[in-house]
Coordinates of C-alpha atoms in Angstrom, one line a residue:
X1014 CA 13.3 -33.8 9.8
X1015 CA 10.9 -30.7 10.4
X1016 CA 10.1 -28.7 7.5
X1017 CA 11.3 -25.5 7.3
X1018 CA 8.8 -22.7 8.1
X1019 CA 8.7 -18.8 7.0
X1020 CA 7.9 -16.0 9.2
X1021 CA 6.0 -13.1 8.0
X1022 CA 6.5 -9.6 9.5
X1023 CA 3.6 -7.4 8.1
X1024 CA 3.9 -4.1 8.9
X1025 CA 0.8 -1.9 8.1
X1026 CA -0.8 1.4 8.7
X1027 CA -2.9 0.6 11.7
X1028 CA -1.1 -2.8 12.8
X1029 CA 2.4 -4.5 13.0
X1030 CA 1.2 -8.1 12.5
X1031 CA 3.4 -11.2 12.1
X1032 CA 2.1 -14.9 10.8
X1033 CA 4.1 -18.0 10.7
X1034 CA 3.7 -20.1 7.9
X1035 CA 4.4 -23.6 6.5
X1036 CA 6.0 -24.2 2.5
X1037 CA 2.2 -24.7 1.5
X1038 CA 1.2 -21.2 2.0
X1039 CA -0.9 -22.5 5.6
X1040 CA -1.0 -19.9 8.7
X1041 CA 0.0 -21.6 11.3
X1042 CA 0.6 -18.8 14.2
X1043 CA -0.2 -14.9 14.0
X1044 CA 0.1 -12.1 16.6
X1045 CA -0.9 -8.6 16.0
X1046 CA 0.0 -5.3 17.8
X1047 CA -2.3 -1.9 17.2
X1048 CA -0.4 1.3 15.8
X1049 CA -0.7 4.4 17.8
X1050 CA -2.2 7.3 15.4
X1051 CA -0.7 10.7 14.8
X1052 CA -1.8 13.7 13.7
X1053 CA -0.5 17.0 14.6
X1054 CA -2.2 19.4 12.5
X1055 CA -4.6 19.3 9.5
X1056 CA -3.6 16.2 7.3
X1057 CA -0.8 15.3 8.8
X1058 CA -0.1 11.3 9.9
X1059 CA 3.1 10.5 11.9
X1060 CA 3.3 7.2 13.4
X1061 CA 6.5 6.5 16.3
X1062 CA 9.1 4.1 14.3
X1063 CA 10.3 3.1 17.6
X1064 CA 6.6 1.8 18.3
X1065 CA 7.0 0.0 15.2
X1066 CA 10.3 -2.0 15.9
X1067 CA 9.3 -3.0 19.4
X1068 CA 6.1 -4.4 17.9
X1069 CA 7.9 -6.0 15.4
X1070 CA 9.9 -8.2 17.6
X1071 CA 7.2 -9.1 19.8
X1072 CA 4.9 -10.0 17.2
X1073 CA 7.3 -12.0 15.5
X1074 CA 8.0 -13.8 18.8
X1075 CA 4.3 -14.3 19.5
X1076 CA 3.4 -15.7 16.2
X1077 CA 6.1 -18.4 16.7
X1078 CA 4.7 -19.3 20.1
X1079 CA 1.4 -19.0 19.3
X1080 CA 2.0 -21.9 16.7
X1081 CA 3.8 -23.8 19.3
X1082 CA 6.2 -24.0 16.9
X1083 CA 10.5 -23.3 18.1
X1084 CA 12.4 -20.4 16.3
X1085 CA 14.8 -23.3 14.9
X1086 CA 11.9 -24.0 12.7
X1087 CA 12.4 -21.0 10.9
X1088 CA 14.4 -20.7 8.4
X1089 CA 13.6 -17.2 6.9
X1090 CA 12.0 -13.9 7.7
X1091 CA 9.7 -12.0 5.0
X1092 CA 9.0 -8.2 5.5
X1093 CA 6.3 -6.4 4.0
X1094 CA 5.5 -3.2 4.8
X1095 CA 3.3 0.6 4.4
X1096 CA 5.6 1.7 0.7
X1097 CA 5.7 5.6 1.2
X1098 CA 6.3 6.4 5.0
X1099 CA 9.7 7.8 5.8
X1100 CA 11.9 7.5 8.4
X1101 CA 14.9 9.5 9.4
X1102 CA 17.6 8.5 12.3
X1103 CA 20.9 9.0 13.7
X1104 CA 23.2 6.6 12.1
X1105 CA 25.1 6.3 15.9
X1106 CA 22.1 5.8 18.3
X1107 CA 19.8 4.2 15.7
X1108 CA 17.1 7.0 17.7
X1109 CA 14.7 8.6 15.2
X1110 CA 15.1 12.4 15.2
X1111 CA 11.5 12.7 13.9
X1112 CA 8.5 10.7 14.0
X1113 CA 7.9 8.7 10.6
X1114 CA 5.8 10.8 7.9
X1115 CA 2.9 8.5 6.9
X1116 CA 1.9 8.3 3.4
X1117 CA -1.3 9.4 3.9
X1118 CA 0.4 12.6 4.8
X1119 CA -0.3 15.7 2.7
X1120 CA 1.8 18.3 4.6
X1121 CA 4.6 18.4 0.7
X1122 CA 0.5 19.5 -1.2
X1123 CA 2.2 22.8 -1.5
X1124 CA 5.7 21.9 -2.4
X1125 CA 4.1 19.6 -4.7
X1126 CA 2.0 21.7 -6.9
X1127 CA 4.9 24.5 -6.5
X1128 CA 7.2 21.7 -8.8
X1129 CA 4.1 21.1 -11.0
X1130 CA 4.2 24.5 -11.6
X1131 CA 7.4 24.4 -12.4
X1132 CA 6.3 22.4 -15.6
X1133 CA 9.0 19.0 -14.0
X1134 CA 6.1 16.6 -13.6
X1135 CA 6.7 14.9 -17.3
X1136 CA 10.4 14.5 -17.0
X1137 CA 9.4 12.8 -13.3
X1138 CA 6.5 10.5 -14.3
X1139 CA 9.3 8.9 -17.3
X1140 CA 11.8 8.3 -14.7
X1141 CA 9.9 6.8 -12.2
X1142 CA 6.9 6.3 -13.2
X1143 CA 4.8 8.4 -10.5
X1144 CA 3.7 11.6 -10.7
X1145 CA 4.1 14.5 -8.1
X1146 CA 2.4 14.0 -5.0
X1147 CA 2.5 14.4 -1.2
X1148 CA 1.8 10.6 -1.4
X1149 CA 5.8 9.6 -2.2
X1150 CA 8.6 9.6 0.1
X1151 CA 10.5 11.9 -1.9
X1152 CA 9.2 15.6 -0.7
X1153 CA 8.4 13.6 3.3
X1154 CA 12.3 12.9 3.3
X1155 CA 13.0 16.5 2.2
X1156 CA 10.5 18.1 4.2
X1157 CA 12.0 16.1 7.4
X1158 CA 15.6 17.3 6.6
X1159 CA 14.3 20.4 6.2
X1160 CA 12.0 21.1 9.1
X1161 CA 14.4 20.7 12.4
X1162 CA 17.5 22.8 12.6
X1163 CA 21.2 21.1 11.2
X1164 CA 19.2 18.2 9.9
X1165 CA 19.9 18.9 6.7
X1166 CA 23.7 19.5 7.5
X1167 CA 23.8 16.3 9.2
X1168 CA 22.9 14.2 6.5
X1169 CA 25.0 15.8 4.4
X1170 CA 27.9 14.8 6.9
X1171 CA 27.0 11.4 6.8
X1172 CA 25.1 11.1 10.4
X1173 CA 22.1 10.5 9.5
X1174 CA 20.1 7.6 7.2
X1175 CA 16.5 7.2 5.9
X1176 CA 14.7 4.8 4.6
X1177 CA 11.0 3.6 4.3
X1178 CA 9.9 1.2 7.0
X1179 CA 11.4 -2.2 6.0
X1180 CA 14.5 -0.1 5.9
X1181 CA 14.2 0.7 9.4
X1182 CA 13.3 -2.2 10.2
X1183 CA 16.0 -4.3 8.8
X1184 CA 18.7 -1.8 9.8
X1185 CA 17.1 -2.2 13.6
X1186 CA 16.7 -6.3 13.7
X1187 CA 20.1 -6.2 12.2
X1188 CA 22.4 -4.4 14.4
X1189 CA 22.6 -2.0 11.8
X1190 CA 24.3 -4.6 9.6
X1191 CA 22.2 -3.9 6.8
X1192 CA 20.8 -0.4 5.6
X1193 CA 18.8 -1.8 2.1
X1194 CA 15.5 -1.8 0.8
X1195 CA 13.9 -3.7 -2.3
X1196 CA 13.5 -2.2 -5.5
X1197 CA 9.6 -2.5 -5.1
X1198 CA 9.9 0.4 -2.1
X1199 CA 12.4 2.2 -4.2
X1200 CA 10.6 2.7 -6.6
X1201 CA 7.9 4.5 -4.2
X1202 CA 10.2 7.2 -3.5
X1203 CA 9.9 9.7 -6.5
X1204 CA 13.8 9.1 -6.6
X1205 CA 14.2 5.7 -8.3
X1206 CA 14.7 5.4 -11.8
X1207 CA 12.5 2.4 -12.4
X1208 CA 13.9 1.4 -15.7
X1209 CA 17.5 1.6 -14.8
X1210 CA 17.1 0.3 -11.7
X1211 CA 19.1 2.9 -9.8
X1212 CA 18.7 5.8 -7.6
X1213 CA 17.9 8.8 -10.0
X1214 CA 20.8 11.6 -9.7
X1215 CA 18.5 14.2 -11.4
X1216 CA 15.7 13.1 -8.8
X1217 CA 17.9 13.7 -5.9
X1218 CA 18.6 16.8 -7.0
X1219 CA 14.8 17.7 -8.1
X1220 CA 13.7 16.7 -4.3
X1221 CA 16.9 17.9 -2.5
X1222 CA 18.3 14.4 -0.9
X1223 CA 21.4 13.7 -0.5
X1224 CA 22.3 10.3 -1.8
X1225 CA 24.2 9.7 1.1
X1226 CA 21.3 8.6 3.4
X1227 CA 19.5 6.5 0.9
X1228 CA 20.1 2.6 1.3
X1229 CA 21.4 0.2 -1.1
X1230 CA 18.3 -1.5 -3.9
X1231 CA 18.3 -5.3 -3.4
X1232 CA 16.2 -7.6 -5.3
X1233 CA 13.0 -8.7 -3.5
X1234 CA 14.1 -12.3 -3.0
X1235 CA 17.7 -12.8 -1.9
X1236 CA 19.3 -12.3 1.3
X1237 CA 18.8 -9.0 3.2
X1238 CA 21.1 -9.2 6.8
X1239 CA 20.4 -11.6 9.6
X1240 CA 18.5 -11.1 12.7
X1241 CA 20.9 -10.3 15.6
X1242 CA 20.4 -13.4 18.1
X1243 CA 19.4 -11.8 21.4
X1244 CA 15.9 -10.7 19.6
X1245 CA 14.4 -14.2 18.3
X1246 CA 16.7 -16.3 19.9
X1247 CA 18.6 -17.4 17.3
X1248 CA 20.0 -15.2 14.3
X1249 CA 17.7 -15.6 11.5
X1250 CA 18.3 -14.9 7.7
X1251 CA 16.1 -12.0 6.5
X1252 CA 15.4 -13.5 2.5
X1253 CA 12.4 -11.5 1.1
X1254 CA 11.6 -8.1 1.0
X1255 CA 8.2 -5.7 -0.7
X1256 CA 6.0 -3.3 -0.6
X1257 CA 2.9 -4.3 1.2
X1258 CA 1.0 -4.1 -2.3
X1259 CA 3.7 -6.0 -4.5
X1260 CA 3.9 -8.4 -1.9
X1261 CA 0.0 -8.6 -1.8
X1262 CA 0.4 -9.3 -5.7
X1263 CA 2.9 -11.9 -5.2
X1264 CA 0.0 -13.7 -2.7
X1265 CA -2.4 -13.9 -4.9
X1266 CA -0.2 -15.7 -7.7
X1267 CA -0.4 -12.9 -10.1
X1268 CA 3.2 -12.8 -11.8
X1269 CA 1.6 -12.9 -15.2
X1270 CA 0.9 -10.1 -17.3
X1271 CA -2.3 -9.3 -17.2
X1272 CA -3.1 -10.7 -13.7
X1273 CA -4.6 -7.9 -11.1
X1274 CA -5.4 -7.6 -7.9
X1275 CA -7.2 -5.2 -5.3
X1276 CA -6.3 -5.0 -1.3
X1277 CA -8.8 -3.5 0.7
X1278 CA -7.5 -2.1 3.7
X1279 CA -7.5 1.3 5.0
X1280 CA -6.9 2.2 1.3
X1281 CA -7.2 -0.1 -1.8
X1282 CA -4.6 -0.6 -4.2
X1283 CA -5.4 -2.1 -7.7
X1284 CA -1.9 -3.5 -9.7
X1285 CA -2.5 -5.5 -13.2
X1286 CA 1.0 -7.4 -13.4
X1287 CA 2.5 -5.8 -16.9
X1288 CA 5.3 -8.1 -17.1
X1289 CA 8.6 -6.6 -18.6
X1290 CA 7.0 -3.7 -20.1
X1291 CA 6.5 -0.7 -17.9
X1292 CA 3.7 1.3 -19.6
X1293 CA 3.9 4.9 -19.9
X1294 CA 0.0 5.9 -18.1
X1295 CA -2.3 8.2 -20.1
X1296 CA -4.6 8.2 -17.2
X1297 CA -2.0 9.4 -14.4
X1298 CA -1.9 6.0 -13.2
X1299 CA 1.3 4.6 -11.7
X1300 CA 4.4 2.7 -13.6
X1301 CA 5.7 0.6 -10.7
X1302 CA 7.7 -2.1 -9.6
X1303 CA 6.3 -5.0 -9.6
X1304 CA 8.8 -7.6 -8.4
X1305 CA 12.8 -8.0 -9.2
X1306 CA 14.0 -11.3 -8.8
X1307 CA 17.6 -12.7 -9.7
X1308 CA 17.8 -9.2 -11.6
X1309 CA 15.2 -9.5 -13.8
X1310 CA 12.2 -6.7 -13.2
X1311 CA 8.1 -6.8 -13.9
X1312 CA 6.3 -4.0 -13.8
X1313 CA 2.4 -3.4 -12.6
X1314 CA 0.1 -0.9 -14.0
X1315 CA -1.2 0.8 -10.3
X1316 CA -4.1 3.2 -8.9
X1317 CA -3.9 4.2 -5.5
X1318 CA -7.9 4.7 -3.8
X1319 CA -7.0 6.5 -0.1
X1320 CA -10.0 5.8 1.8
X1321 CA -11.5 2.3 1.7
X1322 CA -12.0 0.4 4.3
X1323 CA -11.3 3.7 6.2
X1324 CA -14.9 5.0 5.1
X1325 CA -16.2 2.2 6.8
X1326 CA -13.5 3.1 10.0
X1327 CA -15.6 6.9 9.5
X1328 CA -18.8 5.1 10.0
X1329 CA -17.9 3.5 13.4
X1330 CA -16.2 6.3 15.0
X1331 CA -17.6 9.5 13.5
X1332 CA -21.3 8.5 13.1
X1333 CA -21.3 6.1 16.0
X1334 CA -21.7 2.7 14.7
X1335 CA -21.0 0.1 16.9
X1336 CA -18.4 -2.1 14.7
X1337 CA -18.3 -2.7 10.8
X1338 CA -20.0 -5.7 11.4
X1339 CA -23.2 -3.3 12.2
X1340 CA -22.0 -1.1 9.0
X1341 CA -22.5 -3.6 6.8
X1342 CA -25.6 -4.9 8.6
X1343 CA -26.6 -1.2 8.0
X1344 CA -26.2 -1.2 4.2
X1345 CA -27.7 -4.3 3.6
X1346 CA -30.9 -2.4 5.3
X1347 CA -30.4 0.5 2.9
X1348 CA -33.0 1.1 0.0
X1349 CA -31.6 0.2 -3.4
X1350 CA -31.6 3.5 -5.4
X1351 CA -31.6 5.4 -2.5
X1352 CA -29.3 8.2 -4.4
X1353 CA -26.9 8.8 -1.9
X1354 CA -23.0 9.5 -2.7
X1355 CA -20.5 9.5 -0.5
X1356 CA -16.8 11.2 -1.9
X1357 CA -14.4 9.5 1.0
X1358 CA -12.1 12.5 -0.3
X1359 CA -10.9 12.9 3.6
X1360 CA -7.2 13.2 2.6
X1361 CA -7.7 14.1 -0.7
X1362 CA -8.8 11.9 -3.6
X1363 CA -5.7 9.6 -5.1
X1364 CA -5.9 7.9 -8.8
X1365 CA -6.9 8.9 -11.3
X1366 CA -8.0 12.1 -10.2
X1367 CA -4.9 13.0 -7.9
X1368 CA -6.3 15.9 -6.3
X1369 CA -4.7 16.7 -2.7
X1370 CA -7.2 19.4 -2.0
X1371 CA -10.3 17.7 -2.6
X1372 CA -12.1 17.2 0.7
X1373 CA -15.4 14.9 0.9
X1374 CA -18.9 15.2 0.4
X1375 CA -22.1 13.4 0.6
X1376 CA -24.9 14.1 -1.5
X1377 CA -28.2 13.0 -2.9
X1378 CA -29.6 13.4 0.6
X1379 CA -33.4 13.0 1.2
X1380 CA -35.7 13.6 4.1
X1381 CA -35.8 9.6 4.1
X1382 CA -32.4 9.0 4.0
X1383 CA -30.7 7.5 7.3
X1384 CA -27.7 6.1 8.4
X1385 CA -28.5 2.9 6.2
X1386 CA -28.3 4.9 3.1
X1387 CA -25.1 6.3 4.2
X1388 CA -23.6 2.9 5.3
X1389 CA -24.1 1.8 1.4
X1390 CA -22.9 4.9 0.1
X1391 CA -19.8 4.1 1.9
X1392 CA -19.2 0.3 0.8
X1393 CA -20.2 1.7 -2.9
X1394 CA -17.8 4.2 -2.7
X1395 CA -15.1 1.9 -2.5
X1396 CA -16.7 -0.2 -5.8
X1397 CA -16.9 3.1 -7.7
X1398 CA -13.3 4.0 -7.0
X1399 CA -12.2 0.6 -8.3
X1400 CA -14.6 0.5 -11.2
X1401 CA -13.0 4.1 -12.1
X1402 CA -9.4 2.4 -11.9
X1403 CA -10.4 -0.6 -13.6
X1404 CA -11.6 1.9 -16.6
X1405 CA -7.8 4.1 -16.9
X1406 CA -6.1 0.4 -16.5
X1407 CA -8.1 -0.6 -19.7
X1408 CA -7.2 2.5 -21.3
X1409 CA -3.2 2.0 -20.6
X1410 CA -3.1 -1.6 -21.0
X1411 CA -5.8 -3.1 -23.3
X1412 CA -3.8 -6.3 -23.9
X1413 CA -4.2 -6.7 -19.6
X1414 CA -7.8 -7.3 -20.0
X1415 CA -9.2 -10.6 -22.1
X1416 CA -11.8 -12.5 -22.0
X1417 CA -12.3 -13.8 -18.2
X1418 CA -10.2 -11.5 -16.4
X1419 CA -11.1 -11.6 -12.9
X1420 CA -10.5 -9.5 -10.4
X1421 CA -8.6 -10.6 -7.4
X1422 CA -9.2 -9.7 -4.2
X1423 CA -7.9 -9.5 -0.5
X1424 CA -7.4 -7.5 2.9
X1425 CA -9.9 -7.3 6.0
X1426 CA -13.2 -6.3 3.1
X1427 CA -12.4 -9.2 1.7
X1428 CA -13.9 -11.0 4.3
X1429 CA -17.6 -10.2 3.3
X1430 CA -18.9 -12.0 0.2
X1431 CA -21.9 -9.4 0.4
X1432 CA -19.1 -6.6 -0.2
X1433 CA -17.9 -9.0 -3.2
X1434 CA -20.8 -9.5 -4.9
X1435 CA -21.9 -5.6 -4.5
X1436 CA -18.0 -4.9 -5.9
X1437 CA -18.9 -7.2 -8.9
X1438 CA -21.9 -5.6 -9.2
X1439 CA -20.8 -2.0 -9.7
X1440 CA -18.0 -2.3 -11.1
X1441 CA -19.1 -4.9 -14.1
X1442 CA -16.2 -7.4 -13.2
X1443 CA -15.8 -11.1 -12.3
X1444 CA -14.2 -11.1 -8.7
X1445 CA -12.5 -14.2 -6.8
X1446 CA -12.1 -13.5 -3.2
X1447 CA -9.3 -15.2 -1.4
X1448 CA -10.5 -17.8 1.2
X1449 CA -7.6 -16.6 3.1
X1450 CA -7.2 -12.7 3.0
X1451 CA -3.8 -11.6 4.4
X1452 CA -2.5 -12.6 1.1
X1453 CA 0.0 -9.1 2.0
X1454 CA 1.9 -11.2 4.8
X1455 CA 1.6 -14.7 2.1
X1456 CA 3.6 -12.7 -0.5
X1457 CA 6.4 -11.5 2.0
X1458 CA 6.5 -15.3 3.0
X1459 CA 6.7 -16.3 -0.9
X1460 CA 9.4 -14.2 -1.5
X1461 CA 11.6 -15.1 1.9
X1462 CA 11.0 -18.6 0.3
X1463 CA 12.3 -18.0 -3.2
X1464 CA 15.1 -15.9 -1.3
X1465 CA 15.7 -18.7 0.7
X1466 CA 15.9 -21.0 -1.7
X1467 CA 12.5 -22.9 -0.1
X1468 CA 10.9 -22.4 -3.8
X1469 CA 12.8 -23.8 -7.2
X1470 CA 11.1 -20.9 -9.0
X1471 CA 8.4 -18.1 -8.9
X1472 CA 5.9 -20.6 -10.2
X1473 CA 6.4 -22.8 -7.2
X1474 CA 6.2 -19.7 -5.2
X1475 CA 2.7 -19.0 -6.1
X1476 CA 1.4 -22.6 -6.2
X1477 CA 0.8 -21.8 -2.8
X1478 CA -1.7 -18.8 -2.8
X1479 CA -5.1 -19.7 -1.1
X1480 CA -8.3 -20.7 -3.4
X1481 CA -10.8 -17.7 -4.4
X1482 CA -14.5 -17.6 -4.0
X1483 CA -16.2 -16.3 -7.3
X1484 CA -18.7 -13.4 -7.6
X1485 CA -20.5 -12.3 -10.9
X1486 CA -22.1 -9.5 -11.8
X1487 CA -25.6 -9.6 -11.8
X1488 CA -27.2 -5.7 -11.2
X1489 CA -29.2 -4.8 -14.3
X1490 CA -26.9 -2.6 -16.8
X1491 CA -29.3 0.4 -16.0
X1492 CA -29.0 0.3 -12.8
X1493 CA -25.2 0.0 -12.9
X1494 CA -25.3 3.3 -15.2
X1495 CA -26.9 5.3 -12.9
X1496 CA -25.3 4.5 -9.7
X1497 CA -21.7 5.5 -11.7
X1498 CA -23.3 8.4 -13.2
X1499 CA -24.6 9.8 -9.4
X1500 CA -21.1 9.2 -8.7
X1501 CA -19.0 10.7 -11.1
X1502 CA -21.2 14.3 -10.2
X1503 CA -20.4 13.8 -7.0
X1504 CA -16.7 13.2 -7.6
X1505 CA -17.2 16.4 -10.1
X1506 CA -18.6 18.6 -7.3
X1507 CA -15.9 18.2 -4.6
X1508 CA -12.3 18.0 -7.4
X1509 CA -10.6 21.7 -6.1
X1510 CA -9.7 22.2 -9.7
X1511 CA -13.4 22.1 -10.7

């Protein structure tokens, strides 16, 4: 008999990516389509959800294929997907009425300091953990109801749904069978109560949705709605559901407290696993879901860093490098020392600082400093933002960080032991890279499995996340104290609040 394989459907903020793999955590297939880019006016990101579903079916399709593997192989879908954007659609046509509202998207800034203002922000943070910021779905969905004529109206009536993009895409692959989400991308919406597992009433009214359009908050293992027939071949159980950075957790086998983890994509994301517990942050950090599985809940300790591996994206189309293979080349080039700082603050700057106004910089710039120099500044950039997470994490949750915590790490700057090593370096932490990096679309399999009953337990689950390559720190302590101290002025200079 053939074993039973799990299909991955990754669904990211640049790419809608599918992988195929076995019970042992091996890819065997992938397929990958590019996501068209939006932005109608000065930090604003919209991406087309129809784009998104299409793409979804045919990489899902070409990952099988691509295997040379049969869809009767498969015995469970996993979806993973970009937490915070927002999509609203008809409930009859199953036609967006508006593009989806990325969560880069800062277009709510205002709204969101106007309910700062309003002195709300404390009561928020304790319900769901986050603080106020264009970042969650929340003031998106309220902004999008608000922002074309009889939208709001027509939710009210009951004609229109919303949901963030596995929602979309589960209610599309399933007929509209299924209108759900996971209580991972709940709780990303500034309207889930995180501890009581619901959908906040005092939320909904605090943001202005009506209840009505919101989907029903599964567990992320379990079944979700079946695939109708005519798009894979075969109807196919959907069985495990998360956000792209819970699911990222789950691939790299951290489902202990005090296990962490850092994707490096277009942003990084740095979780430490909390277990049961769900820490109340005294350095605006994020209380989130980690995972809720046959009801029970972990929480994860989270810092969100907006601009990683998108500084590097910067360097190839802004200043005309020709890939970020030649970036890094670049950087390696650069003199050590050098003093430049670059603040990626091009959509604002995200934990701990939380500032939506702050705009970047780049300083410490010398007659002798070239594009090398700024190459480095832009890798380090993304070490100095984790080291500063790493710091507030420490703070909230001491008992997270023994002796030999490593950092785990994954996503496409994963791929460069040099980055590794310089992330050890500066930020004073043993790192273990994963061999395999799309650890994101390995946890959406792991959970499909457990949902699918493919895994006896979460510790099976986990068994199967790929082996790490170790990096040490090895920069001299002084040198490590000046780079973080060139940093933090810069990070100083460009916060709008001074």
């Amino acid at each position: 008999m053939t074993s039973p394989l799990i299909l991955a459907l990754d669904q990211g903020t640049t790419s809608t990516r599918a992988i195929l793999f076995d019970l042992a955590g091996k890819a065997l297939g992938e397929a990958s389509i590019p996501l068209a880019q939006h932005y109608p006016a000065d930090g604003w990101v919209e991406h087309d959800a129809i784009e998104i579903y299409e793409a979804a079916v045919k990489v899902m399709v070409a990952a099988v294929a691509e295997a040379g593997a049969d869809m009767a192989q498969v015995a469970a879908i996993g979806i993973t997907n970009q937490r915070e954007t927002v999509v609203l659609w008809d409930k009859a046509t199953g036609r967006p009425v508006h593009r989806a509202v990325v969560w880069q998207d800062r277009r709510t800034a205002e709204v969101c300091e106007s309910l700062r203002q309003q002195g709300v922000e404390d009561h928020v943070t304790d319900v769901t953990g986050l603080l106020i910021d264009p970042y969650f779905s929340g003031t998106k969905l309220a902004w999008l109801l608000d922002h074309a004529p009889g939208l709001r109206a027509r939710a009210e009536a009951g004609e229109l749904l919303a949901g963030t993009i596995d929602t979309w895409l589960i209610w599309k692959l399933t007929g509209g069978a299924a209108h759900v989400t996971d209580a991972t991308n709940a709780s990303r919406t500034l309207l889930f109560d995180i501890r009581a597992q619901a959908w906040s009433e005092a939320m909904l009214e605090l943001f202005k949705v009506p209840r009505g359009v919101l989907p029903e908050v599964r567990d992320c293992a379990g079944l979700f709605g079946e695939t109708l027939p005519e798009l894979l071949g075969r109807s196919i159980p959907i069985c495990g559901v998360a956000g792209d950075q819970q699911a990222a957790l789950m691939g790299q086998g951290c489902i202990a407290p005090g296990q962490m983890k850092a994707t490096y994509g277009t942003g990084c994301f740095l979780l430490v696993n909390t277990g049961t517990h769900a820490p109340r942050s005294r350095a605006r950090l994020l209380t989130t879901v980690a995972a809720r599985i046959d009801g029970q809940t972990t929480y994860a300790l989270e810092g969100a860093i907006f601009i990683a591996g998108a500084a590097i994206g910067w360097l190839v189309e802004g200043l005309g490098v020709e890939s970020p293979a030649a970036a890094e080349a670049l950087a390696r080039k650069a003199r050590p020392g050098n003093g430049v700082v670059l603040v990626p603050a091009f959509t604002g700057l995200g934990a701990p600082w939380w500032d939506a106004e702050a705009r970047g910089a780049l300083t410490g710039l010398t007659r002798d400093a070239g594009l090398a120099e700024i190459a480095l500044a832009a890798y380090d950039a993304c070490a100095y933002q984790t080291a500063d997470l790493i710091e507030a994490m420490q703070a909230d949750a001491p008992d997270a960080f023994g002796a030999g915590t490593e950092l785990r790490i994954d996503g496409g700057m994963s791929r460069s032991p040099w980055f590794a090593q310089r992330l050890a370096d500066l930020t004073h932490q043993s790192v273990a890279r994963a061999s395999y990096e799309e650890t994101t679309a390995l946890g959406a399999a792991l959970f499909a499995g457990l949902g699918a009953g493919l895994y006896p337990d979460v510790e099976a689950a986990a068994a199967a996340r790929p082996r790490t390559e170790p990096a040490e720190p090895s920069l001299s302590t002084s040198e490590r104290a000046a780079g973080r101290g060139r940093w933090r002025d810069a990070v100083r200079r460009v916060l709008s609040h001074g």
